[in-house]
XYZ file of C-alpha atoms in Angstrom:
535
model
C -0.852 43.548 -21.405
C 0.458 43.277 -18.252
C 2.578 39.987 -17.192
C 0.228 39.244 -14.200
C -2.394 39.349 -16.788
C -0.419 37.059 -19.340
C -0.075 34.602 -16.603
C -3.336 34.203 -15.655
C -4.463 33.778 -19.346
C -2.263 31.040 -19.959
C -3.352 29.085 -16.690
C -6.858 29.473 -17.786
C -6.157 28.286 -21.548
C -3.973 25.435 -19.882
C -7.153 24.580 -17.722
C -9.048 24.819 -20.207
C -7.166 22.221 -22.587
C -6.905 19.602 -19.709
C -10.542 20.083 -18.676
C -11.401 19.257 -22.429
C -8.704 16.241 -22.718
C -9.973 15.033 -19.453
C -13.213 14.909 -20.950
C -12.884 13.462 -24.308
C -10.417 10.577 -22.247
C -13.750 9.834 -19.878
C -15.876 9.672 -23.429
C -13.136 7.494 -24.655
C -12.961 4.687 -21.401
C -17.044 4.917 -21.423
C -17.367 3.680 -24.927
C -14.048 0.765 -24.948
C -15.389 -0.161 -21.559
C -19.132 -0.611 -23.180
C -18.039 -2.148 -26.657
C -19.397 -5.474 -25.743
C -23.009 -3.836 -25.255
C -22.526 -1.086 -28.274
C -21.704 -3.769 -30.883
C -24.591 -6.177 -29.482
C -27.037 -3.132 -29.709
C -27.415 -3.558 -33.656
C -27.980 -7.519 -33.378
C -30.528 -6.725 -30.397
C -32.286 -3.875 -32.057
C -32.403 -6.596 -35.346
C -33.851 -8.943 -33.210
C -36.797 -7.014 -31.834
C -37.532 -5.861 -34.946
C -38.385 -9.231 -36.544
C -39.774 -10.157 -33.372
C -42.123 -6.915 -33.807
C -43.726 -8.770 -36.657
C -45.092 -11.926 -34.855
C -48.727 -11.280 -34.190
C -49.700 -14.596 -33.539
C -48.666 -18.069 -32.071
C -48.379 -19.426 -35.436
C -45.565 -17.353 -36.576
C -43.603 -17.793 -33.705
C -44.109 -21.428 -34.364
C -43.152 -20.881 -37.720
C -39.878 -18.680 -36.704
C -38.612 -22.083 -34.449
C -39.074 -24.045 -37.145
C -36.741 -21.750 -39.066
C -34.316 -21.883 -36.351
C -34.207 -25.657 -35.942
C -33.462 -25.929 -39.566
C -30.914 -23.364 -39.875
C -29.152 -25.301 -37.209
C -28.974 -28.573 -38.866
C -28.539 -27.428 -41.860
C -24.667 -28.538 -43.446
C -24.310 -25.328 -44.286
C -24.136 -23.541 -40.807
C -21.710 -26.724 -39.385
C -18.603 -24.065 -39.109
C -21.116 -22.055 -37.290
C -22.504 -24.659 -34.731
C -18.401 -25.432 -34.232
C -17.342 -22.315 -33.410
C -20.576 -21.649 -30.862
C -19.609 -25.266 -30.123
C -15.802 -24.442 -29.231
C -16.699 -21.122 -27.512
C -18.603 -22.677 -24.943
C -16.319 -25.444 -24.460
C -13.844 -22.399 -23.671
C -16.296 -20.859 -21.470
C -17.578 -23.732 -19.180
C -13.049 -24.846 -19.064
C -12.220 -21.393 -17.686
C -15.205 -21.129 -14.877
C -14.669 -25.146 -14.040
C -10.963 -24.941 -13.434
C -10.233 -25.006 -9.894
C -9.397 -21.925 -7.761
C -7.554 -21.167 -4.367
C -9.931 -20.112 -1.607
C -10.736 -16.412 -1.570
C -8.651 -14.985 1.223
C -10.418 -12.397 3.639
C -9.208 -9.345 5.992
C -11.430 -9.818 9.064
C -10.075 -6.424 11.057
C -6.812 -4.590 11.703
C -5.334 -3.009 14.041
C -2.697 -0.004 14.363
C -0.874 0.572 17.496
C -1.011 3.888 19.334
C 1.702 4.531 22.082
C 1.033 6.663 24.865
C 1.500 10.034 25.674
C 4.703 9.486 27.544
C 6.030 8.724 24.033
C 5.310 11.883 22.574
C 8.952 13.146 20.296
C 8.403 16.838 19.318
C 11.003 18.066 16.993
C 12.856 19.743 19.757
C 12.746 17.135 22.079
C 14.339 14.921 19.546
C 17.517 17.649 18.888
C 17.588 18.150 22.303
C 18.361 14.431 23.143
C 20.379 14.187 20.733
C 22.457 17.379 21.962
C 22.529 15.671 25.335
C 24.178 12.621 24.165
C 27.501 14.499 23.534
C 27.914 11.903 20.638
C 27.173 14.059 17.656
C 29.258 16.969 15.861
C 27.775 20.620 15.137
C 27.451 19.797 11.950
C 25.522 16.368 12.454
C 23.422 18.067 14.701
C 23.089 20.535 11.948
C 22.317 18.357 9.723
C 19.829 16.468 11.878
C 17.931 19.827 12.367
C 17.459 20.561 8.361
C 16.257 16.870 7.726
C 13.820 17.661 10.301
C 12.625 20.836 8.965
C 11.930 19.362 5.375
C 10.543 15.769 6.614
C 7.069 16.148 6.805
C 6.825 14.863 10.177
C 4.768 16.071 13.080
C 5.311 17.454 16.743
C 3.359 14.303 18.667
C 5.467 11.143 16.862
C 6.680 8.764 18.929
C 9.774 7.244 20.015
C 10.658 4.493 22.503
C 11.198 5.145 26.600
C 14.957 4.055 26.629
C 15.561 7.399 23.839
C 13.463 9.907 25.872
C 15.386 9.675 29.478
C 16.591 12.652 30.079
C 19.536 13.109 30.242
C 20.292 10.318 27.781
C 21.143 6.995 29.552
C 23.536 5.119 27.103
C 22.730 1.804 29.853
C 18.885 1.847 28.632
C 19.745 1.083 24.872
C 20.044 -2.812 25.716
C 18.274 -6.053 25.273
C 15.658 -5.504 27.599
C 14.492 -2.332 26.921
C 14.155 -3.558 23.495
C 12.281 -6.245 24.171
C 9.928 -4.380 26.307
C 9.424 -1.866 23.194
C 8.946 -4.649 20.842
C 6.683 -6.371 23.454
C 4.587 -3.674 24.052
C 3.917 -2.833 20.285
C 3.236 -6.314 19.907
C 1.164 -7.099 22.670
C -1.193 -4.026 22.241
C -1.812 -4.296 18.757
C -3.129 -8.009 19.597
C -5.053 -7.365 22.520
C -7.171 -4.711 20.604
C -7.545 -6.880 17.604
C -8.302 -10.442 19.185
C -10.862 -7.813 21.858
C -12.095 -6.066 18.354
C -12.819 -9.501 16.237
C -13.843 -12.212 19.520
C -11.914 -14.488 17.876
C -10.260 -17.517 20.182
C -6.617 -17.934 20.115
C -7.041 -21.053 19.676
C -8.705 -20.930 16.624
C -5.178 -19.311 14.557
C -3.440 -21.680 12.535
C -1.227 -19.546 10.944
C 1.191 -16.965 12.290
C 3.322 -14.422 10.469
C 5.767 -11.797 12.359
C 7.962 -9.103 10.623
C 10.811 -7.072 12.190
C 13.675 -6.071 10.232
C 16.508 -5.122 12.369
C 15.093 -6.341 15.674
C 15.791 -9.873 15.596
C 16.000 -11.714 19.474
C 16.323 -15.340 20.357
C 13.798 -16.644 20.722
C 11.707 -15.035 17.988
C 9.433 -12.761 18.187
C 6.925 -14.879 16.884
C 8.049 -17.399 19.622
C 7.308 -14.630 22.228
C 3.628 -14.312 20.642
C 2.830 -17.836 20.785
C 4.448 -18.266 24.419
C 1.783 -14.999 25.196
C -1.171 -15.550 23.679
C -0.395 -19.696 24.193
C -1.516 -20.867 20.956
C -1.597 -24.111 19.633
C 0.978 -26.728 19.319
C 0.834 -27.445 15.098
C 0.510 -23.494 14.608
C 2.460 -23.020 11.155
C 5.014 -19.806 12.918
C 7.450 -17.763 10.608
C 9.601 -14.718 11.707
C 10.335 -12.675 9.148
C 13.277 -10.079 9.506
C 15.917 -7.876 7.610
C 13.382 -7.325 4.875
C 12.811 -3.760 5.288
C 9.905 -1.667 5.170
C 8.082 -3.783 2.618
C 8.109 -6.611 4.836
C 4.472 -5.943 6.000
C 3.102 -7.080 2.251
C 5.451 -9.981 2.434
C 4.310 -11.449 5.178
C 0.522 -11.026 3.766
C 1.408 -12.744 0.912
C 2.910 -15.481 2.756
C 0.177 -15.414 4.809
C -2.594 -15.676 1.997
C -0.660 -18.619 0.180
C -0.814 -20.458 3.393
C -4.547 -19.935 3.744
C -4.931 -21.401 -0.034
C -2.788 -23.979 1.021
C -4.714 -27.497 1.709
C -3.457 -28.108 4.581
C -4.774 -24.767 6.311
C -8.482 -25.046 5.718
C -11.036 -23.192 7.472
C -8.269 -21.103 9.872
C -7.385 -18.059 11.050
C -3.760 -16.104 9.605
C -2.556 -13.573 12.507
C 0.222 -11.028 10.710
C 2.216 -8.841 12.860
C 4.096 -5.839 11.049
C 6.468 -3.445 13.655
C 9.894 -2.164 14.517
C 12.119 -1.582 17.228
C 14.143 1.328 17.821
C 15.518 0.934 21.038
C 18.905 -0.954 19.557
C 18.348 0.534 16.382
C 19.200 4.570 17.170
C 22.673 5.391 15.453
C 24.936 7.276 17.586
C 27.464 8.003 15.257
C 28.191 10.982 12.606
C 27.581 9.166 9.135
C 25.200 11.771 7.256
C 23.806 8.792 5.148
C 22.854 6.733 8.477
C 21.220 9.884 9.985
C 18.857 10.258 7.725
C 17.000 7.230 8.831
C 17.441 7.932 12.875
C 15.604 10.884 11.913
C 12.417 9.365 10.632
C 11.824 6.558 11.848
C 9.333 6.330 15.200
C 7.616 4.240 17.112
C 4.606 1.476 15.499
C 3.200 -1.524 14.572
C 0.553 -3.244 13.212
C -1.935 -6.740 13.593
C -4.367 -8.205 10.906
C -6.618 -11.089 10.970
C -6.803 -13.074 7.690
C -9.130 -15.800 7.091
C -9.997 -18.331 4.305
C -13.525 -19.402 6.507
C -16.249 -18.774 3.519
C -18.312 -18.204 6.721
C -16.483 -14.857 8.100
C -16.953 -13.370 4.213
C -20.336 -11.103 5.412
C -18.643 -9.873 8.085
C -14.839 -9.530 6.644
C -13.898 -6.188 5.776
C -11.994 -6.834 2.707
C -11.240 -9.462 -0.133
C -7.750 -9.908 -1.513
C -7.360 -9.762 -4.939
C -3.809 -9.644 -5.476
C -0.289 -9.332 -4.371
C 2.820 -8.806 -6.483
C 6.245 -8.674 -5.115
C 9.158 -7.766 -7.258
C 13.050 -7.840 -6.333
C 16.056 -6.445 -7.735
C 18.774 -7.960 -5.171
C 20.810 -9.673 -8.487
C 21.974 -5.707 -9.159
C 24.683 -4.440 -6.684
C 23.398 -0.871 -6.611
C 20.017 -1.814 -5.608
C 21.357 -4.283 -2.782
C 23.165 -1.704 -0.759
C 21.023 1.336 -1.682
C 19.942 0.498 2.170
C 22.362 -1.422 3.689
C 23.486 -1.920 7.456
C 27.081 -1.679 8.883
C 29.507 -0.040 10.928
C 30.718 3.576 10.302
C 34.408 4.854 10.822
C 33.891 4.716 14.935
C 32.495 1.379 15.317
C 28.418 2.604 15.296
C 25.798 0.565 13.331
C 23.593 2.238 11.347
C 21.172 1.780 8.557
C 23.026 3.706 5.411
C 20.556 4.877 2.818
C 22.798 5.995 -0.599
C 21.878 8.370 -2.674
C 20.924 5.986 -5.812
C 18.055 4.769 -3.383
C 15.575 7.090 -5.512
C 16.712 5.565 -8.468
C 16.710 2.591 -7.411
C 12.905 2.801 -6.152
C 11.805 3.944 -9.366
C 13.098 1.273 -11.408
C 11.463 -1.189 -9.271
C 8.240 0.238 -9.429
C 8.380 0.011 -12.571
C 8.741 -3.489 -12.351
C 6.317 -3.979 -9.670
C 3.774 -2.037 -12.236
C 4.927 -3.926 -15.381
C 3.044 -6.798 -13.711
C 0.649 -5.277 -11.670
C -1.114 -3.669 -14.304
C -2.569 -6.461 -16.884
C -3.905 -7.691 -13.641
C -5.742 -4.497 -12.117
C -6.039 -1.656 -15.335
C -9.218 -1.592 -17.114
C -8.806 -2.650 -20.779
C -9.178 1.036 -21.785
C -5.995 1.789 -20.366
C -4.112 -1.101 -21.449
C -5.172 -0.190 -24.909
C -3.999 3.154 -25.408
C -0.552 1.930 -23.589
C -0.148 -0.569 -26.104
C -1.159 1.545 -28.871
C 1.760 3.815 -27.467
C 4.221 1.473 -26.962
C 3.986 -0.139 -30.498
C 3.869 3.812 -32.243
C 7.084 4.103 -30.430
C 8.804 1.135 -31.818
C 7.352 1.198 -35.024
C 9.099 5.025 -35.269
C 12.575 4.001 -34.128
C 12.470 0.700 -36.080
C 12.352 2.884 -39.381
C 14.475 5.198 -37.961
C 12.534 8.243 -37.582
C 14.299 9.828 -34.084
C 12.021 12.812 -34.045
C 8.563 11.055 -33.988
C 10.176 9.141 -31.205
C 10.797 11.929 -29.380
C 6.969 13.120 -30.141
C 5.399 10.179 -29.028
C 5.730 10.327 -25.094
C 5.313 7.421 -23.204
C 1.799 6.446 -21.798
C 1.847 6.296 -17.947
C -1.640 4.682 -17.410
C -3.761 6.303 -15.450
C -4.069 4.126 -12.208
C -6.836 6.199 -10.676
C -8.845 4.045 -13.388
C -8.117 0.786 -11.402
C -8.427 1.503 -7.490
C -10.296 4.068 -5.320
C -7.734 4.464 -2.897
C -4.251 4.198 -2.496
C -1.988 3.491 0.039
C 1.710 4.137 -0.570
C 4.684 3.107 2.147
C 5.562 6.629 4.345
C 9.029 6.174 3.935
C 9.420 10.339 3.606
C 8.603 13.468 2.103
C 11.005 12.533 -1.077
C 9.280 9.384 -1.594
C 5.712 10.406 -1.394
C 6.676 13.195 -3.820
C 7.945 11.016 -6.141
C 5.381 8.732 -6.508
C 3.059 11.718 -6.889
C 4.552 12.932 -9.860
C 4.982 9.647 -11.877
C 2.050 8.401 -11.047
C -0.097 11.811 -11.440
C -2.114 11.155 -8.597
C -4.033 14.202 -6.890
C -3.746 15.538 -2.977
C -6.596 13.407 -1.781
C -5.221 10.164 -2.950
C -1.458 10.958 -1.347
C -3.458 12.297 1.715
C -3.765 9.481 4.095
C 0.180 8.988 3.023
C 1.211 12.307 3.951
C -0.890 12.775 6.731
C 0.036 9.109 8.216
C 3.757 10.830 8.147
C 2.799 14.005 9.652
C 1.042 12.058 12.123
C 3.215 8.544 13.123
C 6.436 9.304 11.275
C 7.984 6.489 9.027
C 6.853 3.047 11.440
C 8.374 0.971 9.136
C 6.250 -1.506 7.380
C 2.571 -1.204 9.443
C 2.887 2.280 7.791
C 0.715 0.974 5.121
C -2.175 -0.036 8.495
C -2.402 3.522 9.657
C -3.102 5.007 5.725
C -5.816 2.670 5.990
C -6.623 3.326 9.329
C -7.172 6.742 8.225
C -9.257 6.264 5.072
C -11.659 4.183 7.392
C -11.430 7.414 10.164
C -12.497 9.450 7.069
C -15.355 7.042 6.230
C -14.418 6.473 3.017
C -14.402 3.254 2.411
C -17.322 2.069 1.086
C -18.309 -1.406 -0.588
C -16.981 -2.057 -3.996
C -14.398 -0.179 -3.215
C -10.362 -1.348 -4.248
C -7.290 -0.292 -2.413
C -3.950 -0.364 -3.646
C -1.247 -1.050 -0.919
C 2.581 -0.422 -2.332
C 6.280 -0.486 -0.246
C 9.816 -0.440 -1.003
C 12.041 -2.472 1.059
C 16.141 -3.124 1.461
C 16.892 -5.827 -1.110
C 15.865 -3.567 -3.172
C 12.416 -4.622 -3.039
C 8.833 -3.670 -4.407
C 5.508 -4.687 -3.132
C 2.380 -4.376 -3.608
C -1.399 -5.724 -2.708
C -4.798 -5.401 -3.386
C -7.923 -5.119 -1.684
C -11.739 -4.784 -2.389
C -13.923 -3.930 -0.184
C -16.619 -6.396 1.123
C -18.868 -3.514 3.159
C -19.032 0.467 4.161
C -16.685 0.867 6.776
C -18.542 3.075 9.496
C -15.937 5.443 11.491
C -18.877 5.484 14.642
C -18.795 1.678 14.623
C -14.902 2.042 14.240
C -14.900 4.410 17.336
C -16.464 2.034 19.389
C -15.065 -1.565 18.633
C -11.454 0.419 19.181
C -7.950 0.046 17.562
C -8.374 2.941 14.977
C -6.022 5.129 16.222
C -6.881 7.684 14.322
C -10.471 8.036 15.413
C -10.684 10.304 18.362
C -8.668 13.152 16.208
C -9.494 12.641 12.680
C -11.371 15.632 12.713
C -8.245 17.733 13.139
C -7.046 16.447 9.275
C -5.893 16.867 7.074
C -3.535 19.462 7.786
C -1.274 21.364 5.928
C 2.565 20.297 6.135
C 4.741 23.377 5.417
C 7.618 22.612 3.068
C 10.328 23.655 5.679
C 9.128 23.794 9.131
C 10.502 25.730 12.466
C 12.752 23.072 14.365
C 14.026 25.457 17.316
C 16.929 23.817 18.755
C 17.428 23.854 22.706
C 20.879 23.831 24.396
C 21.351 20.345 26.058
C 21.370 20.498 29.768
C 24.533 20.822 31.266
């Protein structure tokens, strides 16, 4: 037999056993997820048996009679107390009080125009024109390029697209023209998308993490947009990429808050880059010049019971983890000055590590919360085979009993996971086993807009609305990773079919007028042709 023939034999027997696992593991969450009804069915079928033999209204007169006696009868008192007790239980739990249900009216992602537009050439050749960078950081720059994953028609700020290079434009003002226009436009659309009133926002959130000015940035939004005096403002910033799910969370616990009822939560996620492009010849800080682009992100939250019908989503949770007590994990992204004075955001080489530990964590107490009981079963049943082996000693049934990863496909439709990079997305595809379609929107969101920081998260959404497939009942898991080391995540159901022809014409999808081009397919290592700078 020939080895082309061998192959394909074992790739169809391999198929063939996960087809058939696959299977009996659907047969398997069917019946734990139906016990309830398959251990009632014996009682029920019981029940309209004897029922079966009444024929007349005197024996069902007689069979209450029964039943009334059997109930005050001394002998069934353990059995009135425990029906007694169990509904005690049942009306404490569904009487306690609970925070107001917290609702995503709209979003809306920010699309820069075409003056913008950073191919993969342009972007070497600027940074040839500087005269800043060795061959072998522009080397360098070139292969991180080639294996990113991102696109020809990203975008980066005016101020880094003069040509030739103008080191003048990287100030204050340019920046807070970039930040200003991000901000602004993402706004605009939303508040033109929802009709709500200005005045009608309580609560105001803002994230930037290395773009701080005085005033704030929230300060510049309220000055804008002039919104009201007792408006409850926070600016978050140095909190990374994950920022974006910290300021929803801050956002919803404000909402649930007393003191916020019946309001309106405006959340702001973007970056800057204008300050922010490093200059110098740090491998470690290049890496992140060379993904990062230009984006941003507004959502409308709402705790008005009113809004629900025509609210896109519900949250259902958030879950924020942080490792900044370990040293490795708090400068695994860290920014400082290199050898010749530049700033620059260094990213070490434990950062994968590092990301995987905490989303562990993150998991550890996201799951109880969002797996079906199924799946917390079987990783229960694994965990306590495990220890039960080593605690006797036996190493080699240890070793044979693999750990469980649950199967999160089980607990949300569709996932939405922070486009930090190529290495990233990979990861998370392998240790969480998830298939192309739900790593799509998060590949194709960095093929398409780069890494925009923490509203990467709005544009994977963006595009799973643009694909119109969203649809009511629906939950989406949001996750990011964040300097700190922080991970993050949220969780969304919902509340209606999103329509991409309605989405087209209330606006601020960016995605909409191309999402018939996607998804494409992102070679592994793409052509970056490098220009000589202009002399």
């Amino acid at each position: 037999m020939s080895r082309s023939t061998t192959k394909t034999t074992t790739s169809n027997d391999d198929n063939g056993r996960r087809g058939r696992t696959g299977r009996l593991k659907r047969c398997y969450h069917l019946v734990v997820s139906n016990a309830l009804y398959l251990l009632l069915a014996p009682a029920a079928a019981v029940l309209c048996r004897h029922l079966s033999h009444i024929t007349s209204s005197s024996d069902l007169a007689a069979s209450m009679a029964t039943l009334r006696s059997a109930a005050t009868t001394a002998n069934n008192l353990p059995l009135a107390t425990v029906v007694l007790l169990a509904a005690t239980i049942f009306l404490f739990l569904h009487r306690r009080p609970r925070p107001p249900p917290v609702y995503l009216l709209d979003f809306v992602c920010y699309k820069p125009g075409p003056e913008h537009v950073v191919t993969h050439e342009t972007f070497m050749r600027q940074s040839a024109a500087t005269g800043d960078f060795t061959a072998d950081s522009m080397a360098f720059q070139q292969k991180v390029l080639q294996r990113s994953g991102l696109g020809q028609r990203t975008y980066s700020p005016r101020a880094l697209l003069v040509s030739p290079p103008n080191p003048k434009l990287l100030n204050m003002a340019e920046a807070r023209a970039e930040a200003e226009s991000v901000m602004f436009g993402a706004i605009d659309a939303l508040l033109n998308k929802t009709g709500i009133s200005t005045g009608d926002i309580g609560v105001l959130v803002v994230n930037s993490s290395v773009f701080n000015p005085t005033p704030s940035h929230s300060s510049t939004i309220v000055n804008r947009y002039k919104l009201r005096e007792d408006i409850a403002s926070y600016n978050l910033g140095g909190m990374g990429c994950s920022a974006g799910l910290i300021s929803i969370d801050l956002a919803k616990k404000l909402l649930q808050d007393v003191e916020h009822r019946r309001t309106y939560a405006l959340v702001v996620s973007m970056e800057a880059m204008t300050l922010n492009w490093y200059r110098g010849n740090n491998r470690s800080m290049l890496m992140a010049s060379c993904l990062f682009r230009m984006g941003g992100a507004a959502v409308l939250l709402t705790n008005r019971g009113g809004d629900r019908r025509r609210a896109k989503y519900e949250l259902l949770h958030t879950v924020r983890t942080h490792h900044g007590a370990d040293d490795r994990a708090h400068r695994c992204a860290f920014q400082e000055e290199d050898e010749e004075g530049f700033v620059g955001v260094s990213l070490s080489k434990d950062i994968m590590a590092v990301a995987g530990e905490a989303l562990k964590a993150n998991l550890t107490k996201l799951g109880p919360l969002v797996l079906p009981f199924s799946e917390q079963l079987l990783f229960a049943a694994c965990l306590i085979a495990r220890k039960a082996a080593a605690a006797i000693g036996r190493r080699s049934l240890v070793e044979m009993i693999k750990p469980y990863v649950p199967d999160f496909k089980t607990a949300f439709e569709h996932v939405c996971i922070h486009a930090g990079g190529r290495a990233v997305l990979d990861a998370m595809e392998r240790s969480l086993e998830l298939g192309e379609w739900h790593m799509e929107p998060s590949r194709m969101t960095l093929y398409r807009w780069g890494n925009t920081s923490s509203s990467s998260l709005w544009y994977e959404l963006a595009y799973t609305e643009a694909k119109g497939r969203v649809r009511r009942g629906d939950r989406v898991w949001q996750v990011g990773f964040g300097s700190g080391f922080k991970c993050n995540s949220a969780v969304w159901r919902a509340l209606r079919d999103v329509d991409p022809a309605e989405e087209e014409k209330k606006g601020g999808n960016p995605w909409v007028e191309e999402i018939h081009l996607f998804p494409v397919d992102v070679p592994k290592v793409e052509s970056v042709v490098v220009v000589p700078a202009e002399k």
